[in-house]
Amino acid sequence: AQTVTQSQPEMSVQEAETVTLSCTYDTSESDYYLFWYKQPPSRQMILVIRQEAYKQQNATENRFSVNFQKAAKSFSLKISDSQLGDAAMYFCAYKRGADFGNEKLTFGTGTRLTIIP
Amino acid sequence: DVKVTQSSRYLVKRTGEKVFLECVQDMDHENMFWYRQDPGLGLRLIYFSYDVKMKEKGDIPEGYSVSREKKERFSLILESASTNQTSMYLCASSPLGHLNTEAFFGQGTRLTVV
């Protein structure tokens, strides 16, 4: 079974600084997808960024980027120019590729990010 | 605007009661999921379904059942609620076969069993 590990239960960063959240995963598959979700106090889970395992190029969405190291099974999230609205729980998630009827997400335990004004 | 709607944001039930948590999506998605969220444990999958009438056990199905009679609706049932089922419950949906598409979540139901 696949597992996803987030080793930082809590992180904090000064506003406008950069922070990196860690995520590692364990799988024997070569085809899979990785996601970072954000859960603010409103509880609404929102997709931050996604990465297809077959793509070598790291995904980027505005201030959010990932460092995807397939051999190391590592998928970290970098938030640049941190803003107060970035304060939230962040979850890393894994999805197997090409498994009809079994397209579930496996989540890590989350990292609570605090932004210091 | 796509939407996954859970019937209640907060629910308080008594031990032994049968509890129904309802989830409706308006995106015509085939996949639907029920997760449980607890501090320090992240999101754990209870049950999922990829078609009407179909259901698959997730990682923690004990004490729960589900029903999917219509494509847009996925219900989670606690047959006899217990205090250890006090938790946040999140419903999600995604389109079948679109693997790089994210799952869309409801706003969660915080269930307290007393």
PDB file of C-alpha atoms in Angstrom:
ATOM      1  CA  ALA A   1       0.000   0.000   0.000  1.00  0.00           C
ATOM      2  CA  GLN A   2       1.115   3.495  -0.706  1.00  0.00           C
ATOM      3  CA  THR A   3       1.979   5.768   2.192  1.00  0.00           C
ATOM      4  CA  VAL A   4       2.519   9.510   2.340  1.00  0.00           C
ATOM      5  CA  THR A   5       4.617  11.093   5.089  1.00  0.00           C
ATOM      6  CA  GLN A   6       4.658  14.706   6.162  1.00  0.00           C
ATOM      7  CA  SER A   7       7.282  15.001   8.868  1.00  0.00           C
ATOM      8  CA  GLN A   8       6.563  18.608   9.895  1.00  0.00           C
ATOM      9  CA  PRO A   9       3.351  18.853  11.933  1.00  0.00           C
ATOM     10  CA  GLU A  10       3.773  22.622  12.242  1.00  0.00           C
ATOM     11  CA  MET A  11       5.752  25.303  10.449  1.00  0.00           C
ATOM     12  CA  SER A  12       5.882  29.055  10.718  1.00  0.00           C
ATOM     13  CA  VAL A  13       7.260  31.742   8.443  1.00  0.00           C
ATOM     14  CA  GLN A  14       7.529  35.517   8.435  1.00  0.00           C
ATOM     15  CA  GLU A  15       5.256  37.293   6.031  1.00  0.00           C
ATOM     16  CA  ALA A  16       6.968  37.836   2.634  1.00  0.00           C
ATOM     17  CA  GLU A  17       9.533  35.096   3.328  1.00  0.00           C
ATOM     18  CA  THR A  18       9.817  31.681   1.692  1.00  0.00           C
ATOM     19  CA  VAL A  19       8.908  28.377   3.310  1.00  0.00           C
ATOM     20  CA  THR A  20       9.233  24.776   2.173  1.00  0.00           C
ATOM     21  CA  LEU A  21       6.920  21.990   3.300  1.00  0.00           C
ATOM     22  CA  SER A  22       8.187  18.428   3.039  1.00  0.00           C
ATOM     23  CA  CYS A  23       6.453  15.336   1.744  1.00  0.00           C
ATOM     24  CA  THR A  24       7.764  11.862   1.010  1.00  0.00           C
ATOM     25  CA  TYR A  25       5.857   8.886  -0.293  1.00  0.00           C
ATOM     26  CA  ASP A  26       6.355   5.210  -0.695  1.00  0.00           C
ATOM     27  CA  THR A  27       5.233   3.390  -3.819  1.00  0.00           C
ATOM     28  CA  SER A  28       6.358   0.669  -6.185  1.00  0.00           C
ATOM     29  CA  GLU A  29       4.420   2.250  -9.040  1.00  0.00           C
ATOM     30  CA  SER A  30       6.007   4.293 -11.811  1.00  0.00           C
ATOM     31  CA  ASP A  31       2.802   5.996 -12.920  1.00  0.00           C
ATOM     32  CA  TYR A  32       1.143   8.245 -10.364  1.00  0.00           C
ATOM     33  CA  TYR A  33       0.059  11.763  -9.544  1.00  0.00           C
ATOM     34  CA  LEU A  34       0.889  14.004  -6.612  1.00  0.00           C
ATOM     35  CA  PHE A  35      -1.096  16.886  -5.188  1.00  0.00           C
ATOM     36  CA  TRP A  36      -0.815  19.559  -2.549  1.00  0.00           C
ATOM     37  CA  TYR A  37      -4.066  20.684  -0.945  1.00  0.00           C
ATOM     38  CA  LYS A  38      -4.667  23.648   1.334  1.00  0.00           C
ATOM     39  CA  GLN A  39      -7.293  23.626   4.091  1.00  0.00           C
ATOM     40  CA  PRO A  40      -7.877  27.070   5.615  1.00  0.00           C
ATOM     41  CA  PRO A  41      -9.941  27.601   8.782  1.00  0.00           C
ATOM     42  CA  SER A  42     -13.075  27.548   6.615  1.00  0.00           C
ATOM     43  CA  ARG A  43     -12.346  23.796   6.201  1.00  0.00           C
ATOM     44  CA  GLN A  44     -12.712  23.951   2.417  1.00  0.00           C
ATOM     45  CA  MET A  45     -10.010  21.815   0.813  1.00  0.00           C
ATOM     46  CA  ILE A  46      -8.494  23.627  -2.147  1.00  0.00           C
ATOM     47  CA  LEU A  47      -6.010  22.291  -4.669  1.00  0.00           C
ATOM     48  CA  VAL A  48      -2.730  24.188  -4.602  1.00  0.00           C
ATOM     49  CA  ILE A  49      -0.668  22.355  -7.196  1.00  0.00           C
ATOM     50  CA  ARG A  50      -0.371  18.995  -8.958  1.00  0.00           C
ATOM     51  CA  GLN A  51       2.472  16.992 -10.498  1.00  0.00           C
ATOM     52  CA  GLU A  52       2.384  14.076 -12.915  1.00  0.00           C
ATOM     53  CA  ALA A  53       5.146  11.571 -12.142  1.00  0.00           C
ATOM     54  CA  TYR A  54       6.067  11.168 -15.805  1.00  0.00           C
ATOM     55  CA  LYS A  55       6.862  14.872 -16.103  1.00  0.00           C
ATOM     56  CA  GLN A  56      10.380  15.790 -15.067  1.00  0.00           C
ATOM     57  CA  GLN A  57       9.657  19.487 -14.953  1.00  0.00           C
ATOM     58  CA  ASN A  58       8.579  20.771 -11.565  1.00  0.00           C
ATOM     59  CA  ALA A  59       5.092  22.258 -11.457  1.00  0.00           C
ATOM     60  CA  THR A  60       4.638  25.953 -10.674  1.00  0.00           C
ATOM     61  CA  GLU A  61       1.518  27.970  -9.864  1.00  0.00           C
ATOM     62  CA  ASN A  62       2.268  31.621  -9.182  1.00  0.00           C
ATOM     63  CA  ARG A  63       3.971  31.763  -5.746  1.00  0.00           C
ATOM     64  CA  PHE A  64       3.720  27.992  -5.290  1.00  0.00           C
ATOM     65  CA  SER A  65       6.199  25.539  -6.738  1.00  0.00           C
ATOM     66  CA  VAL A  66       7.259  21.974  -6.076  1.00  0.00           C
ATOM     67  CA  ASN A  67      10.547  20.160  -5.930  1.00  0.00           C
ATOM     68  CA  PHE A  68       9.739  16.711  -7.293  1.00  0.00           C
ATOM     69  CA  GLN A  69      12.501  14.167  -6.823  1.00  0.00           C
ATOM     70  CA  LYS A  70      11.156  10.911  -8.247  1.00  0.00           C
ATOM     71  CA  ALA A  71      14.110   8.714  -7.316  1.00  0.00           C
ATOM     72  CA  ALA A  72      14.032   9.985  -3.750  1.00  0.00           C
ATOM     73  CA  LYS A  73      10.212   9.841  -3.673  1.00  0.00           C
ATOM     74  CA  SER A  74      10.082  13.378  -2.416  1.00  0.00           C
ATOM     75  CA  PHE A  75       7.551  16.098  -3.271  1.00  0.00           C
ATOM     76  CA  SER A  76       8.122  19.331  -1.346  1.00  0.00           C
ATOM     77  CA  LEU A  77       6.075  22.505  -1.667  1.00  0.00           C
ATOM     78  CA  LYS A  78       7.741  25.913  -1.731  1.00  0.00           C
ATOM     79  CA  ILE A  79       5.701  28.996  -0.972  1.00  0.00           C
ATOM     80  CA  SER A  80       7.395  32.241  -1.961  1.00  0.00           C
ATOM     81  CA  ASP A  81       6.499  35.701  -0.665  1.00  0.00           C
ATOM     82  CA  SER A  82       4.279  34.210   2.053  1.00  0.00           C
ATOM     83  CA  GLN A  83       1.027  36.033   2.694  1.00  0.00           C
ATOM     84  CA  LEU A  84      -1.333  36.005   5.655  1.00  0.00           C
ATOM     85  CA  GLY A  85      -3.888  34.171   3.530  1.00  0.00           C
ATOM     86  CA  ASP A  86      -1.490  31.252   3.154  1.00  0.00           C
ATOM     87  CA  ALA A  87      -2.082  30.271   6.772  1.00  0.00           C
ATOM     88  CA  ALA A  88      -3.712  26.841   6.638  1.00  0.00           C
ATOM     89  CA  MET A  89      -3.241  23.100   6.942  1.00  0.00           C
ATOM     90  CA  TYR A  90      -1.415  21.715   3.942  1.00  0.00           C
ATOM     91  CA  PHE A  91      -1.868  18.130   2.855  1.00  0.00           C
ATOM     92  CA  CYS A  92       0.226  16.152   0.423  1.00  0.00           C
ATOM     93  CA  ALA A  93      -1.669  13.463  -1.517  1.00  0.00           C
ATOM     94  CA  TYR A  94      -0.862  10.578  -3.859  1.00  0.00           C
ATOM     95  CA  LYS A  95      -2.971   8.940  -6.570  1.00  0.00           C
ATOM     96  CA  ARG A  96      -2.076   5.812  -8.525  1.00  0.00           C
ATOM     97  CA  GLY A  97      -2.111   5.997 -12.275  1.00  0.00           C
ATOM     98  CA  ALA A  98      -4.246   3.872 -14.601  1.00  0.00           C
ATOM     99  CA  ASP A  99      -6.213   1.945 -11.978  1.00  0.00           C
ATOM    100  CA  PHE A 100      -9.822   1.958 -13.138  1.00  0.00           C
ATOM    101  CA  GLY A 101     -12.317   2.242 -10.336  1.00  0.00           C
ATOM    102  CA  ASN A 102      -9.591   2.810  -7.767  1.00  0.00           C
ATOM    103  CA  GLU A 103      -8.792   6.488  -8.176  1.00  0.00           C
ATOM    104  CA  LYS A 104      -8.579   7.294  -4.499  1.00  0.00           C
ATOM    105  CA  LEU A 105      -6.226   9.813  -2.948  1.00  0.00           C
ATOM    106  CA  THR A 106      -3.894   8.803  -0.137  1.00  0.00           C
ATOM    107  CA  PHE A 107      -3.098  11.717   2.164  1.00  0.00           C
ATOM    108  CA  GLY A 108      -0.315  12.611   4.532  1.00  0.00           C
ATOM    109  CA  THR A 109      -0.958  13.787   8.082  1.00  0.00           C
ATOM    110  CA  GLY A 110      -0.696  17.449   7.204  1.00  0.00           C
ATOM    111  CA  THR A 111       1.437  20.472   8.105  1.00  0.00           C
ATOM    112  CA  ARG A 112      -0.077  23.460   9.854  1.00  0.00           C
ATOM    113  CA  LEU A 113       1.474  26.642   8.466  1.00  0.00           C
ATOM    114  CA  THR A 114       1.416  29.840  10.486  1.00  0.00           C
ATOM    115  CA  ILE A 115       2.290  33.180   8.922  1.00  0.00           C
ATOM    116  CA  ILE A 116       3.910  35.694  11.280  1.00  0.00           C
ATOM    117  CA  PRO A 117       3.055  39.313  10.412  1.00  0.00           C
TER     118      PRO A 117
ATOM    119  CA  ASP B   1     -18.936  26.936 -10.091  1.00  0.00           C
ATOM    120  CA  VAL B   2     -18.447  23.282  -9.224  1.00  0.00           C
ATOM    121  CA  LYS B   3     -19.842  22.175  -5.940  1.00  0.00           C
ATOM    122  CA  VAL B   4     -19.845  19.333  -3.461  1.00  0.00           C
ATOM    123  CA  THR B   5     -22.433  19.888  -0.769  1.00  0.00           C
ATOM    124  CA  GLN B   6     -22.603  18.127   2.566  1.00  0.00           C
ATOM    125  CA  SER B   7     -25.942  18.279   4.320  1.00  0.00           C
ATOM    126  CA  SER B   8     -24.684  19.522   7.700  1.00  0.00           C
ATOM    127  CA  ARG B   9     -21.641  21.456   8.917  1.00  0.00           C
ATOM    128  CA  TYR B  10     -22.170  20.431  12.521  1.00  0.00           C
ATOM    129  CA  LEU B  11     -24.010  17.438  13.941  1.00  0.00           C
ATOM    130  CA  VAL B  12     -24.457  16.137  17.478  1.00  0.00           C
ATOM    131  CA  LYS B  13     -25.772  12.618  17.941  1.00  0.00           C
ATOM    132  CA  ARG B  14     -26.192  10.218  20.828  1.00  0.00           C
ATOM    133  CA  THR B  15     -24.333   6.949  21.251  1.00  0.00           C
ATOM    134  CA  GLY B  16     -26.176   4.127  19.537  1.00  0.00           C
ATOM    135  CA  GLU B  17     -28.070   6.332  17.093  1.00  0.00           C
ATOM    136  CA  LYS B  18     -28.079   5.587  13.368  1.00  0.00           C
ATOM    137  CA  VAL B  19     -26.533   8.564  11.620  1.00  0.00           C
ATOM    138  CA  PHE B  20     -26.753   9.564   7.967  1.00  0.00           C
ATOM    139  CA  LEU B  21     -24.283  11.980   6.386  1.00  0.00           C
ATOM    140  CA  GLU B  22     -25.344  13.116   2.945  1.00  0.00           C
ATOM    141  CA  CYS B  23     -23.204  14.379   0.095  1.00  0.00           C
ATOM    142  CA  VAL B  24     -24.351  15.725  -3.263  1.00  0.00           C
ATOM    143  CA  GLN B  25     -22.203  16.853  -6.202  1.00  0.00           C
ATOM    144  CA  ASP B  26     -23.304  18.751  -9.269  1.00  0.00           C
ATOM    145  CA  MET B  27     -20.355  17.943 -11.547  1.00  0.00           C
ATOM    146  CA  ASP B  28     -21.582  14.605 -12.963  1.00  0.00           C
ATOM    147  CA  HIS B  29     -18.551  12.880 -11.414  1.00  0.00           C
ATOM    148  CA  GLU B  30     -18.392   9.119 -11.285  1.00  0.00           C
ATOM    149  CA  ASN B  31     -16.030   8.876  -8.315  1.00  0.00           C
ATOM    150  CA  MET B  32     -17.180   9.810  -4.837  1.00  0.00           C
ATOM    151  CA  PHE B  33     -15.296   9.422  -1.576  1.00  0.00           C
ATOM    152  CA  TRP B  34     -15.812   9.657   2.159  1.00  0.00           C
ATOM    153  CA  TYR B  35     -12.832  10.603   4.304  1.00  0.00           C
ATOM    154  CA  ARG B  36     -12.459  11.044   8.012  1.00  0.00           C
ATOM    155  CA  GLN B  37     -10.103  13.778   9.297  1.00  0.00           C
ATOM    156  CA  ASP B  38      -8.541  13.628  12.758  1.00  0.00           C
ATOM    157  CA  PRO B  39      -5.715  15.747  14.197  1.00  0.00           C
ATOM    158  CA  GLY B  40      -2.350  14.130  13.626  1.00  0.00           C
ATOM    159  CA  LEU B  41      -3.846  11.437  11.413  1.00  0.00           C
ATOM    160  CA  GLY B  42      -4.685  13.424   8.302  1.00  0.00           C
ATOM    161  CA  LEU B  43      -7.447  12.214   6.016  1.00  0.00           C
ATOM    162  CA  ARG B  44      -8.261   8.531   6.042  1.00  0.00           C
ATOM    163  CA  LEU B  45     -10.478   6.900   3.445  1.00  0.00           C
ATOM    164  CA  ILE B  46     -13.622   5.204   4.727  1.00  0.00           C
ATOM    165  CA  TYR B  47     -15.436   4.167   1.534  1.00  0.00           C
ATOM    166  CA  PHE B  48     -15.502   5.158  -2.101  1.00  0.00           C
ATOM    167  CA  SER B  49     -17.625   4.516  -5.155  1.00  0.00           C
ATOM    168  CA  TYR B  50     -16.896   4.789  -8.867  1.00  0.00           C
ATOM    169  CA  ASP B  51     -20.444   4.154 -10.104  1.00  0.00           C
ATOM    170  CA  VAL B  52     -24.032   3.971  -8.978  1.00  0.00           C
ATOM    171  CA  LYS B  53     -24.629   0.970  -6.715  1.00  0.00           C
ATOM    172  CA  MET B  54     -20.867   0.333  -6.526  1.00  0.00           C
ATOM    173  CA  LYS B  55     -18.964   0.685  -3.276  1.00  0.00           C
ATOM    174  CA  GLU B  56     -15.430  -0.141  -2.217  1.00  0.00           C
ATOM    175  CA  LYS B  57     -13.947  -0.265   1.267  1.00  0.00           C
ATOM    176  CA  GLY B  58     -11.232   2.169   2.090  1.00  0.00           C
ATOM    177  CA  ASP B  59      -8.726   1.973   4.900  1.00  0.00           C
ATOM    178  CA  ILE B  60     -11.110   2.310   7.867  1.00  0.00           C
ATOM    179  CA  PRO B  61     -14.567   0.975   6.916  1.00  0.00           C
ATOM    180  CA  GLU B  62     -15.422  -0.637  10.256  1.00  0.00           C
ATOM    181  CA  GLY B  63     -18.552   0.805  11.804  1.00  0.00           C
ATOM    182  CA  TYR B  64     -19.607   2.529   8.581  1.00  0.00           C
ATOM    183  CA  SER B  65     -21.612   1.721   5.475  1.00  0.00           C
ATOM    184  CA  VAL B  66     -22.485   3.712   2.363  1.00  0.00           C
ATOM    185  CA  SER B  67     -25.220   4.046  -0.196  1.00  0.00           C
ATOM    186  CA  ARG B  68     -25.051   5.304  -3.782  1.00  0.00           C
ATOM    187  CA  GLU B  69     -28.487   5.071  -5.371  1.00  0.00           C
ATOM    188  CA  LYS B  70     -27.986   8.052  -7.665  1.00  0.00           C
ATOM    189  CA  LYS B  71     -24.875   9.274  -9.399  1.00  0.00           C
ATOM    190  CA  GLU B  72     -24.860  12.642  -7.675  1.00  0.00           C
ATOM    191  CA  ARG B  73     -25.473  11.427  -4.127  1.00  0.00           C
ATOM    192  CA  PHE B  74     -23.247   9.418  -1.781  1.00  0.00           C
ATOM    193  CA  SER B  75     -24.386   8.754   1.755  1.00  0.00           C
ATOM    194  CA  LEU B  76     -22.300   7.662   4.714  1.00  0.00           C
ATOM    195  CA  ILE B  77     -24.111   5.688   7.394  1.00  0.00           C
ATOM    196  CA  LEU B  78     -22.995   5.122  10.953  1.00  0.00           C
ATOM    197  CA  GLU B  79     -25.036   2.082  11.915  1.00  0.00           C
ATOM    198  CA  SER B  80     -24.685   2.622  15.662  1.00  0.00           C
ATOM    199  CA  ALA B  81     -22.762   5.769  16.491  1.00  0.00           C
ATOM    200  CA  SER B  82     -19.996   5.532  19.063  1.00  0.00           C
ATOM    201  CA  THR B  83     -17.913   8.223  20.744  1.00  0.00           C
ATOM    202  CA  ASN B  84     -14.805   7.148  18.804  1.00  0.00           C
ATOM    203  CA  GLN B  85     -16.591   8.200  15.636  1.00  0.00           C
ATOM    204  CA  THR B  86     -16.522  11.818  16.772  1.00  0.00           C
ATOM    205  CA  SER B  87     -14.599  13.417  13.924  1.00  0.00           C
ATOM    206  CA  MET B  88     -14.644  15.621  10.841  1.00  0.00           C
ATOM    207  CA  TYR B  89     -16.087  13.893   7.789  1.00  0.00           C
ATOM    208  CA  LEU B  90     -15.203  15.075   4.301  1.00  0.00           C
ATOM    209  CA  CYS B  91     -16.907  14.068   1.074  1.00  0.00           C
ATOM    210  CA  ALA B  92     -15.162  14.413  -2.278  1.00  0.00           C
ATOM    211  CA  SER B  93     -15.787  13.681  -5.940  1.00  0.00           C
ATOM    212  CA  SER B  94     -13.704  13.382  -9.097  1.00  0.00           C
ATOM    213  CA  PRO B  95     -14.239  12.414 -12.732  1.00  0.00           C
ATOM    214  CA  LEU B  96     -13.453   8.806 -13.599  1.00  0.00           C
ATOM    215  CA  GLY B  97     -10.405   8.330 -15.773  1.00  0.00           C
ATOM    216  CA  HIS B  98      -9.137  11.889 -15.460  1.00  0.00           C
ATOM    217  CA  LEU B  99      -6.239  10.994 -13.242  1.00  0.00           C
ATOM    218  CA  ASN B 100      -4.529  14.367 -13.247  1.00  0.00           C
ATOM    219  CA  THR B 101      -7.745  16.066 -12.171  1.00  0.00           C
ATOM    220  CA  GLU B 102      -8.054  16.807  -8.506  1.00  0.00           C
ATOM    221  CA  ALA B 103     -10.805  15.635  -6.213  1.00  0.00           C
ATOM    222  CA  PHE B 104     -13.276  18.339  -5.193  1.00  0.00           C
ATOM    223  CA  PHE B 105     -14.283  18.476  -1.565  1.00  0.00           C
ATOM    224  CA  GLY B 106     -17.295  19.497   0.444  1.00  0.00           C
ATOM    225  CA  GLN B 107     -16.953  21.752   3.475  1.00  0.00           C
ATOM    226  CA  GLY B 108     -17.021  18.892   5.912  1.00  0.00           C
ATOM    227  CA  THR B 109     -19.354  17.741   8.660  1.00  0.00           C
ATOM    228  CA  ARG B 110     -18.067  17.942  12.197  1.00  0.00           C
ATOM    229  CA  LEU B 111     -19.815  15.106  14.009  1.00  0.00           C
ATOM    230  CA  THR B 112     -19.884  14.853  17.781  1.00  0.00           C
ATOM    231  CA  VAL B 113     -21.196  11.655  19.362  1.00  0.00           C
ATOM    232  CA  VAL B 114     -22.151  12.051  23.012  1.00  0.00           C
TER     233      VAL B 114
END
